[in-house]
JSON list of C-alpha atoms in Angstrom, two decimals:
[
{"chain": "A", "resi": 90, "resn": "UNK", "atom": "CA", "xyz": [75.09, -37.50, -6.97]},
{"chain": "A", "resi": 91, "resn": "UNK", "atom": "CA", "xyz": [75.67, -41.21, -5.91]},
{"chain": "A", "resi": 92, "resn": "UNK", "atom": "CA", "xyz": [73.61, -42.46, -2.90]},
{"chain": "A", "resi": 93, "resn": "UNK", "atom": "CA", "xyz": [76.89, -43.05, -1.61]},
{"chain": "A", "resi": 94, "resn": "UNK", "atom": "CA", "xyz": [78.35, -39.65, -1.91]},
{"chain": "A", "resi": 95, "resn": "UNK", "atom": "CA", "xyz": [75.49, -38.27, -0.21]},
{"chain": "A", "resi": 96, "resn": "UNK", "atom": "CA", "xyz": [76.29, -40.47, 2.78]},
{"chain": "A", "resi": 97, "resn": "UNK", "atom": "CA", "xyz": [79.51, -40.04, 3.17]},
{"chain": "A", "resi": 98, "resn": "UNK", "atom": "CA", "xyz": [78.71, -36.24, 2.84]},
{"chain": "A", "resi": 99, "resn": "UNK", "atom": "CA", "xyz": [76.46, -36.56, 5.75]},
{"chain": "A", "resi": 100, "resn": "UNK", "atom": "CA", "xyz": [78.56, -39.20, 7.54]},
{"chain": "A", "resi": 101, "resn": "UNK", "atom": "CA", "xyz": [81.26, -36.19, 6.78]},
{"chain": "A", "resi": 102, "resn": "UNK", "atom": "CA", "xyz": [79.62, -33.05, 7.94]},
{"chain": "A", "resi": 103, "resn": "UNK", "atom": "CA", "xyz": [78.39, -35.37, 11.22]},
{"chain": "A", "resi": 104, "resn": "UNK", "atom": "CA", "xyz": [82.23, -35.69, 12.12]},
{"chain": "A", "resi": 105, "resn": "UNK", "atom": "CA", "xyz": [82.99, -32.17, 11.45]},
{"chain": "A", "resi": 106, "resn": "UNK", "atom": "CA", "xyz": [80.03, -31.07, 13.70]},
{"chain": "A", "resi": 107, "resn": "UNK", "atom": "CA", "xyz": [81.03, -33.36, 16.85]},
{"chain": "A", "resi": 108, "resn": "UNK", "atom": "CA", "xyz": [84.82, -32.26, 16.75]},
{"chain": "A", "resi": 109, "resn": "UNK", "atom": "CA", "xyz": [83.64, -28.73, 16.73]},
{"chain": "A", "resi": 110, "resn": "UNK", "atom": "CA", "xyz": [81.66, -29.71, 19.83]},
{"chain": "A", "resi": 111, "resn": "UNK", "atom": "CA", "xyz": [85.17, -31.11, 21.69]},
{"chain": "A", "resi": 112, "resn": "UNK", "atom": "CA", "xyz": [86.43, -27.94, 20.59]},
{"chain": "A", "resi": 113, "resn": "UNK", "atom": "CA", "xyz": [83.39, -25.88, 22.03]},
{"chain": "A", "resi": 114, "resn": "UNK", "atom": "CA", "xyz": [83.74, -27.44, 25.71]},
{"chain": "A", "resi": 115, "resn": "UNK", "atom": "CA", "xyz": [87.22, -26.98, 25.71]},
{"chain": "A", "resi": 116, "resn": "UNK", "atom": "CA", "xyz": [88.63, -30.18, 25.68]},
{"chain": "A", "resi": 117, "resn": "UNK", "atom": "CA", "xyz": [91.19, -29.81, 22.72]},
{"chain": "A", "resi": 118, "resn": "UNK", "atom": "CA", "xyz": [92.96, -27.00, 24.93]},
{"chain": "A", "resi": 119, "resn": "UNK", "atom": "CA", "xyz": [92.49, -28.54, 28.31]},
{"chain": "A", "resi": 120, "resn": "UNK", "atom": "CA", "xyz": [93.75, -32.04, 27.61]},
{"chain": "A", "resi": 121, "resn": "UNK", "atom": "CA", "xyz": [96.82, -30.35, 25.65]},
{"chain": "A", "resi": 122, "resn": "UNK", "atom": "CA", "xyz": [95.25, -31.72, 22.66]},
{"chain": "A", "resi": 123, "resn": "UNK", "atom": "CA", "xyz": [96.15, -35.45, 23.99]},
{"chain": "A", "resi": 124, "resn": "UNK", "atom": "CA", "xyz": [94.22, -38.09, 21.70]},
{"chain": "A", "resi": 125, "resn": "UNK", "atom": "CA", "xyz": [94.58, -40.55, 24.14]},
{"chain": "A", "resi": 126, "resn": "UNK", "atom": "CA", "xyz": [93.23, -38.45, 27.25]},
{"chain": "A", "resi": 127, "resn": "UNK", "atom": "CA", "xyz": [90.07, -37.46, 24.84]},
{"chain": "A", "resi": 128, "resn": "UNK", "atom": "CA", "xyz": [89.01, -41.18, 24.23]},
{"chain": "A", "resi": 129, "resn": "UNK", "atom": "CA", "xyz": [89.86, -42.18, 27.76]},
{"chain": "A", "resi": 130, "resn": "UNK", "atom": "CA", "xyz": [87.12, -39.77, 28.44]},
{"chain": "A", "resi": 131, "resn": "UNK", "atom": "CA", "xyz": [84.85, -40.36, 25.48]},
{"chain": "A", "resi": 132, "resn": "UNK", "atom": "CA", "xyz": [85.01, -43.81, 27.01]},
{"chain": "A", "resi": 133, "resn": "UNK", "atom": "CA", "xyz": [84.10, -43.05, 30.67]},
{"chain": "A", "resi": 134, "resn": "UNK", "atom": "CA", "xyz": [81.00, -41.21, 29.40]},
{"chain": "A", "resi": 135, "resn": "UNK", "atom": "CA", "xyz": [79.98, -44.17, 27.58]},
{"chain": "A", "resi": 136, "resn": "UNK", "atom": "CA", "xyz": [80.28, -46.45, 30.27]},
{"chain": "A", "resi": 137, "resn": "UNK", "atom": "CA", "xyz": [78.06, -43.85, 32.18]},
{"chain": "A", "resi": 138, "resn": "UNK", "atom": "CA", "xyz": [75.77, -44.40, 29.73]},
{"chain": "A", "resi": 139, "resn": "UNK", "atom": "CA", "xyz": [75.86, -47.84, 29.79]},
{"chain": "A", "resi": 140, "resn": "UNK", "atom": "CA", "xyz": [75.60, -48.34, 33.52]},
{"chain": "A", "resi": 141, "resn": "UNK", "atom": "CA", "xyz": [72.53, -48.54, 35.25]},
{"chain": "A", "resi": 142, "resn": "UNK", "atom": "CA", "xyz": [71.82, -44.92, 35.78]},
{"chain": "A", "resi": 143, "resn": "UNK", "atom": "CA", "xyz": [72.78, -44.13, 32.10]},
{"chain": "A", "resi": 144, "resn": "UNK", "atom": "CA", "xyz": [68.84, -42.84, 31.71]},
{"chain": "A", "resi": 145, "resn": "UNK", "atom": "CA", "xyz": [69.38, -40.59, 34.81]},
{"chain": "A", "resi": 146, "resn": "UNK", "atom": "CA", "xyz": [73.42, -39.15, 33.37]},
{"chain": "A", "resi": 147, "resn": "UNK", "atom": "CA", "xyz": [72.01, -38.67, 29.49]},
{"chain": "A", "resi": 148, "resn": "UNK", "atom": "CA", "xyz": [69.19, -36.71, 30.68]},
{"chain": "A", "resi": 149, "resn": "UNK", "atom": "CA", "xyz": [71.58, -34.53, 32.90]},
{"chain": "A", "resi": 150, "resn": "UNK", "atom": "CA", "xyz": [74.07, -34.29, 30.04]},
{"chain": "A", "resi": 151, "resn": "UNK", "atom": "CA", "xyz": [71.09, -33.71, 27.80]},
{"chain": "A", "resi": 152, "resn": "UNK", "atom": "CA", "xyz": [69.96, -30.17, 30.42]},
{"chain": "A", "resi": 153, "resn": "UNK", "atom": "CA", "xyz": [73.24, -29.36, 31.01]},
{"chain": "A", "resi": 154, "resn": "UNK", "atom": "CA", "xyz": [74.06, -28.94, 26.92]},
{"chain": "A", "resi": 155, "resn": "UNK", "atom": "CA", "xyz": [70.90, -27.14, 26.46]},
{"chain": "A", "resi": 156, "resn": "UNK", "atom": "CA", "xyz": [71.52, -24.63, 29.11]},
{"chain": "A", "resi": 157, "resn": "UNK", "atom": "CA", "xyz": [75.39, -23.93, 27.48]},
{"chain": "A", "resi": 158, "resn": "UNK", "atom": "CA", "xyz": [73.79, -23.73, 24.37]},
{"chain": "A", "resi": 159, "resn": "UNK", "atom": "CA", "xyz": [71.17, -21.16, 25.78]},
{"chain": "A", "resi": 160, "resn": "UNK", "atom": "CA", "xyz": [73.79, -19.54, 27.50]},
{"chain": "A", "resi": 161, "resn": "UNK", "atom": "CA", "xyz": [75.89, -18.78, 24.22]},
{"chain": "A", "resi": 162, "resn": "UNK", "atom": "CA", "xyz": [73.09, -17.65, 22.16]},
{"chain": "A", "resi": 163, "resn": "UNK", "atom": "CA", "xyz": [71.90, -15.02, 24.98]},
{"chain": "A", "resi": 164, "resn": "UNK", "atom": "CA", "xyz": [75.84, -13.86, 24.50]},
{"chain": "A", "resi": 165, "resn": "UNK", "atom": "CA", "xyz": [75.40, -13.75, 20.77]},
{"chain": "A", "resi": 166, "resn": "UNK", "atom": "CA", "xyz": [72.34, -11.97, 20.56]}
]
């Protein structure tokens, strides 16, 4: 396989995994599915992140995924 293949596999399988995480917290239902409403909000995070106390807001996004994460797999198992 083609070097590029393989990174647009990747690239591929990256996208797949991050709209499966908008689907996980809910968004797609809770926004009505509104494109517009999703980046608006996609943006405001990144300006978080941006901002002076981005450090401070990734780390709390960072415990705050974790501990859903944690959560689900406790309901799994």
């Amino acid at each position: 396989m083609r070097e590029w293949q393989v990174k647009r596999r990747e690239r591929t399988r990256q996208l797949i995994e991050l709209g499966g995480l908008v689907a996980k917290a809910d968004l797609v239902d809770l926004t009505d599915d509104d494109r517009a409403a999703l980046y608006g909000a996609f943006l405001t995070v990144a300006a978080k992140l941006r901002g002076p106390d981005g450090a401070q807001a990734l780390l709390l996004f960072r415990r705050k995924g974790k501990r859903a994460f944690e959560a689900e797999q406790s309901n799994d198992g």
